[in-house]
Amino acid sequence: MSSSITSKHRKQMDRGGVDLVIRNAQLLLESGLVRGGVGVSGGVITIIATDEHLPDADTTIDAKGYILMPGLIDGHAHIHDPNMLSHESFQSGSRAAAGGGVTTLIDMPLTTQVDSVTGLEEKIQQGISHSLVDFSFYAGMINSENISVVPILIDKGIAAFKAFTCEPFQVGAGVITKALSEVSEYGGHLTVHSEDQGVLDEFKKDMDGEWDAPISHSLARPNLAEQIAIRQNVSLAEQTGGHLHIAHITTREGLFEIERAKLHGVMVTTEVCPHHLVFYRDDMNRLGPRSKMNPPLRTKEDRAALWSGLLRGIIDMTVSDHAPCPIEKKDAGKEDIREAWSGVDGTQMILRVLLSEGINKGRLSFTRLLRVASRNPARIFGLYPKKGVLRIGSDADFVIFDPNREEKITADMMFSKCGWTLYEGMTMRGAPVMTFVRGIQVYGEGKILSKPGRSEFQVMGGGNRPRGV
Ligand SMILES: [Zn+2]
């Protein structure tokens, strides 16, 4: 304990021990919504009570009309690639997170490998210096050369590893089998971008002469590619007993494979991105190259299946797959969609999409919202119950939102470095109003209210991942 913490504690004792009280809210607990508020001391929740039982504090916030839930954990976000800082960085990406109610970012490698202690430690330093919100990391991309680094990085607090079954980091079933065995031995998980390269190679031939139409990007990557890859990965998880996490599910067929595997007791979890919950394939020619990402937008029926999977608990969590780029890299695909960067903004949109398209359209309940956005990612990454829950002793990471506020989405309100948003011009109902990281308000009413320097690297606990989150 440093002396500054000791003096801080002494000051808290003098005034009854509470730094911050948020009252008059509806609290989103694991059991549902209840009226009341929270008290925070030293960055952790110390009181959860009805309003008449809340003490006075230095800072008191009236949250009348709003709902308070644990901050979101964005478990798949490409925020800080040291060689791609023109796309995003901890400075800009963590502001986007704060503006979306995200209090913990799990950064995933974009193009630069994170497969050494040195590379990891450099990224941790970048996060501590520049991030507004708490953070941790995926390591990867796992291949036959770097697989031996798994136990070393787990020892450093990283328990999440990424691999691909398709380009540009394609590995075969042998590597995935070994990686699943290795990570499970140490209590981690392997996340696999699951599209079958053989299917992609063959189907893209059908699009020759049609690449000027953005929808060709989706048609060249059929649902079958996802289904085949998931089926194979699930069988490897079944054989090894390792925890397989399927990245960004998009298809009915893929979801069916996961549901069947879960029913058979295979340790498999999955995630969905906001763009796949909002848009569908036919939007691509209207939206142009901005709507290019992998896996691509699918059909309306697939989109409906994703909402159903989220509500029924087949999909465990929501993530952004935040991977925007300078607009020139999108415009490069105006004549030929193959030339455009694949990836969109997202971390500022997860909660907005879940409220506007989920809660307010009757596709999602509040208790599922809590599970998929906060609680389940905390469990999957071994951060629970420090993160992801309103509980005495948990970190005071909150988002306070107005479930009814109408907002027109424009690039002006977005904090990403990219300067554009896929959601431009949409009117959405339900918006984050304030965000707190360990008791410090980082965002309020459209403005960033804090400076970097207080964020903490989160060690993934491992071992806290029961079957079926
Ligand atoms: Zn990604």
JSON list of N, CA, C and O and ligand atoms in Angstrom, two decimals, residues 76-78 108-110 141 162 164 193 247-248 271 273 294-295 319-323, ligand 1:
[
{"chain": "A", "resi": 76, "resn": "HIS", "atom": "N", "xyz": [-13.79, -7.64, -27.24]},
{"chain": "A", "resi": 76, "resn": "HIS", "atom": "CA", "xyz": [-13.14, -7.85, -28.55]},
{"chain": "A", "resi": 76, "resn": "HIS", "atom": "C", "xyz": [-13.10, -6.50, -29.23]},
{"chain": "A", "resi": 76, "resn": "HIS", "atom": "O", "xyz": [-14.08, -6.06, -29.84]},
{"chain": "A", "resi": 77, "resn": "ALA", "atom": "N", "xyz": [-11.96, -5.80, -29.09]},
{"chain": "A", "resi": 77, "resn": "ALA", "atom": "CA", "xyz": [-11.85, -4.45, -29.64]},
{"chain": "A", "resi": 77, "resn": "ALA", "atom": "C", "xyz": [-10.40, -4.23, -30.09]},
{"chain": "A", "resi": 77, "resn": "ALA", "atom": "O", "xyz": [-9.47, -4.48, -29.33]},
{"chain": "A", "resi": 78, "resn": "HIS", "atom": "N", "xyz": [-10.25, -3.79, -31.34]},
{"chain": "A", "resi": 78, "resn": "HIS", "atom": "CA", "xyz": [-8.90, -3.54, -31.87]},
{"chain": "A", "resi": 78, "resn": "HIS", "atom": "C", "xyz": [-8.59, -2.06, -31.64]},
{"chain": "A", "resi": 78, "resn": "HIS", "atom": "O", "xyz": [-8.93, -1.21, -32.44]},
{"chain": "A", "resi": 108, "resn": "MET", "atom": "N", "xyz": [-7.57, -6.51, -28.77]},
{"chain": "A", "resi": 108, "resn": "MET", "atom": "CA", "xyz": [-7.15, -7.70, -29.52]},
{"chain": "A", "resi": 108, "resn": "MET", "atom": "C", "xyz": [-6.16, -7.28, -30.60]},
{"chain": "A", "resi": 108, "resn": "MET", "atom": "O", "xyz": [-6.33, -6.21, -31.19]},
{"chain": "A", "resi": 109, "resn": "PRO", "atom": "N", "xyz": [-5.12, -8.09, -30.85]},
{"chain": "A", "resi": 109, "resn": "PRO", "atom": "CA", "xyz": [-4.17, -7.74, -31.91]},
{"chain": "A", "resi": 109, "resn": "PRO", "atom": "C", "xyz": [-4.92, -7.52, -33.23]},
{"chain": "A", "resi": 109, "resn": "PRO", "atom": "O", "xyz": [-5.89, -8.21, -33.52]},
{"chain": "A", "resi": 110, "resn": "LEU", "atom": "N", "xyz": [-4.45, -6.55, -34.01]},
{"chain": "A", "resi": 110, "resn": "LEU", "atom": "CA", "xyz": [-5.07, -6.26, -35.30]},
{"chain": "A", "resi": 110, "resn": "LEU", "atom": "C", "xyz": [-4.21, -6.88, -36.40]},
{"chain": "A", "resi": 110, "resn": "LEU", "atom": "O", "xyz": [-4.60, -7.85, -37.03]},
{"chain": "A", "resi": 141, "resn": "MET", "atom": "N", "xyz": [-1.59, -13.53, -33.07]},
{"chain": "A", "resi": 141, "resn": "MET", "atom": "CA", "xyz": [-2.43, -14.66, -33.45]},
{"chain": "A", "resi": 141, "resn": "MET", "atom": "C", "xyz": [-1.63, -15.95, -33.24]},
{"chain": "A", "resi": 141, "resn": "MET", "atom": "O", "xyz": [-0.47, -16.02, -33.65]},
{"chain": "A", "resi": 162, "resn": "LYS", "atom": "N", "xyz": [-6.08, -15.73, -29.51]},
{"chain": "A", "resi": 162, "resn": "LYS", "atom": "CA", "xyz": [-6.84, -15.62, -30.75]},
{"chain": "A", "resi": 162, "resn": "LYS", "atom": "C", "xyz": [-6.18, -16.44, -31.84]},
{"chain": "A", "resi": 162, "resn": "LYS", "atom": "O", "xyz": [-4.96, -16.46, -31.97]},
{"chain": "A", "resi": 164, "resn": "PHE", "atom": "N", "xyz": [-7.15, -17.98, -36.15]},
{"chain": "A", "resi": 164, "resn": "PHE", "atom": "CA", "xyz": [-8.01, -17.87, -37.35]},
{"chain": "A", "resi": 164, "resn": "PHE", "atom": "C", "xyz": [-8.04, -19.21, -38.09]},
{"chain": "A", "resi": 164, "resn": "PHE", "atom": "O", "xyz": [-7.01, -19.87, -38.20]},
{"chain": "A", "resi": 193, "resn": "HIS", "atom": "N", "xyz": [-11.61, -17.02, -34.99]},
{"chain": "A", "resi": 193, "resn": "HIS", "atom": "CA", "xyz": [-12.35, -16.45, -36.13]},
{"chain": "A", "resi": 193, "resn": "HIS", "atom": "C", "xyz": [-12.65, -17.62, -37.05]},
{"chain": "A", "resi": 193, "resn": "HIS", "atom": "O", "xyz": [-11.75, -18.18, -37.66]},
{"chain": "A", "resi": 247, "resn": "ALA", "atom": "N", "xyz": [-15.57, -16.35, -32.19]},
{"chain": "A", "resi": 247, "resn": "ALA", "atom": "CA", "xyz": [-15.63, -14.89, -32.38]},
{"chain": "A", "resi": 247, "resn": "ALA", "atom": "C", "xyz": [-16.83, -14.54, -33.25]},
{"chain": "A", "resi": 247, "resn": "ALA", "atom": "O", "xyz": [-17.24, -15.32, -34.13]},
{"chain": "A", "resi": 248, "resn": "HIS", "atom": "N", "xyz": [-17.39, -13.37, -33.00]},
{"chain": "A", "resi": 248, "resn": "HIS", "atom": "CA", "xyz": [-18.44, -12.73, -33.82]},
{"chain": "A", "resi": 248, "resn": "HIS", "atom": "C", "xyz": [-19.29, -13.69, -34.68]},
{"chain": "A", "resi": 248, "resn": "HIS", "atom": "O", "xyz": [-19.14, -13.75, -35.88]},
{"chain": "A", "resi": 271, "resn": "GLU", "atom": "N", "xyz": [-20.01, -14.82, -29.11]},
{"chain": "A", "resi": 271, "resn": "GLU", "atom": "CA", "xyz": [-20.24, -13.37, -28.97]},
{"chain": "A", "resi": 271, "resn": "GLU", "atom": "C", "xyz": [-20.89, -12.85, -30.25]},
{"chain": "A", "resi": 271, "resn": "GLU", "atom": "O", "xyz": [-20.81, -13.48, -31.31]},
{"chain": "A", "resi": 273, "resn": "CYS", "atom": "N", "xyz": [-21.72, -8.98, -32.50]},
{"chain": "A", "resi": 273, "resn": "CYS", "atom": "CA", "xyz": [-21.34, -7.57, -32.64]},
{"chain": "A", "resi": 273, "resn": "CYS", "atom": "C", "xyz": [-22.57, -6.71, -32.94]},
{"chain": "A", "resi": 273, "resn": "CYS", "atom": "O", "xyz": [-23.51, -7.17, -33.60]},
{"chain": "A", "resi": 294, "resn": "ASN", "atom": "N", "xyz": [-15.52, -8.48, -41.63]},
{"chain": "A", "resi": 294, "resn": "ASN", "atom": "CA", "xyz": [-15.50, -9.94, -41.66]},
{"chain": "A", "resi": 294, "resn": "ASN", "atom": "C", "xyz": [-15.76, -10.52, -40.28]},
{"chain": "A", "resi": 294, "resn": "ASN", "atom": "O", "xyz": [-15.11, -10.09, -39.33]},
{"chain": "A", "resi": 295, "resn": "PRO", "atom": "N", "xyz": [-16.67, -11.48, -40.16]},
{"chain": "A", "resi": 295, "resn": "PRO", "atom": "CA", "xyz": [-17.56, -11.95, -41.22]},
{"chain": "A", "resi": 295, "resn": "PRO", "atom": "C", "xyz": [-18.50, -10.83, -41.66]},
{"chain": "A", "resi": 295, "resn": "PRO", "atom": "O", "xyz": [-18.71, -9.88, -40.91]},
{"chain": "A", "resi": 319, "resn": "VAL", "atom": "N", "xyz": [-19.86, -7.88, -28.08]},
{"chain": "A", "resi": 319, "resn": "VAL", "atom": "CA", "xyz": [-18.53, -7.26, -28.22]},
{"chain": "A", "resi": 319, "resn": "VAL", "atom": "C", "xyz": [-18.60, -6.33, -29.43]},
{"chain": "A", "resi": 319, "resn": "VAL", "atom": "O", "xyz": [-19.48, -6.47, -30.27]},
{"chain": "A", "resi": 320, "resn": "SER", "atom": "N", "xyz": [-17.65, -5.39, -29.52]},
{"chain": "A", "resi": 320, "resn": "SER", "atom": "CA", "xyz": [-17.74, -4.44, -30.63]},
{"chain": "A", "resi": 320, "resn": "SER", "atom": "C", "xyz": [-17.04, -4.92, -31.90]},
{"chain": "A", "resi": 320, "resn": "SER", "atom": "O", "xyz": [-17.44, -4.56, -32.99]},
{"chain": "A", "resi": 321, "resn": "ASP", "atom": "N", "xyz": [-15.98, -5.73, -31.78]},
{"chain": "A", "resi": 321, "resn": "ASP", "atom": "CA", "xyz": [-15.04, -5.94, -32.89]},
{"chain": "A", "resi": 321, "resn": "ASP", "atom": "C", "xyz": [-14.68, -4.59, -33.52]},
{"chain": "A", "resi": 321, "resn": "ASP", "atom": "O", "xyz": [-14.57, -4.46, -34.75]},
{"chain": "A", "resi": 322, "resn": "HIS", "atom": "N", "xyz": [-14.50, -3.60, -32.65]},
{"chain": "A", "resi": 322, "resn": "HIS", "atom": "CA", "xyz": [-14.16, -2.23, -33.07]},
{"chain": "A", "resi": 322, "resn": "HIS", "atom": "C", "xyz": [-12.88, -2.26, -33.90]},
{"chain": "A", "resi": 322, "resn": "HIS", "atom": "O", "xyz": [-11.83, -2.65, -33.40]},
{"chain": "A", "resi": 323, "resn": "ALA", "atom": "N", "xyz": [-12.96, -1.91, -35.18]},
{"chain": "A", "resi": 323, "resn": "ALA", "atom": "CA", "xyz": [-11.77, -1.90, -36.05]},
{"chain": "A", "resi": 323, "resn": "ALA", "atom": "C", "xyz": [-11.96, -0.89, -37.17]},
{"chain": "A", "resi": 323, "resn": "ALA", "atom": "O", "xyz": [-11.95, -1.23, -38.35]},
{"chain": "B", "resi": 1, "resn": "ZN", "atom": "ZN", "xyz": [-11.79, -8.63, -34.62]}
]
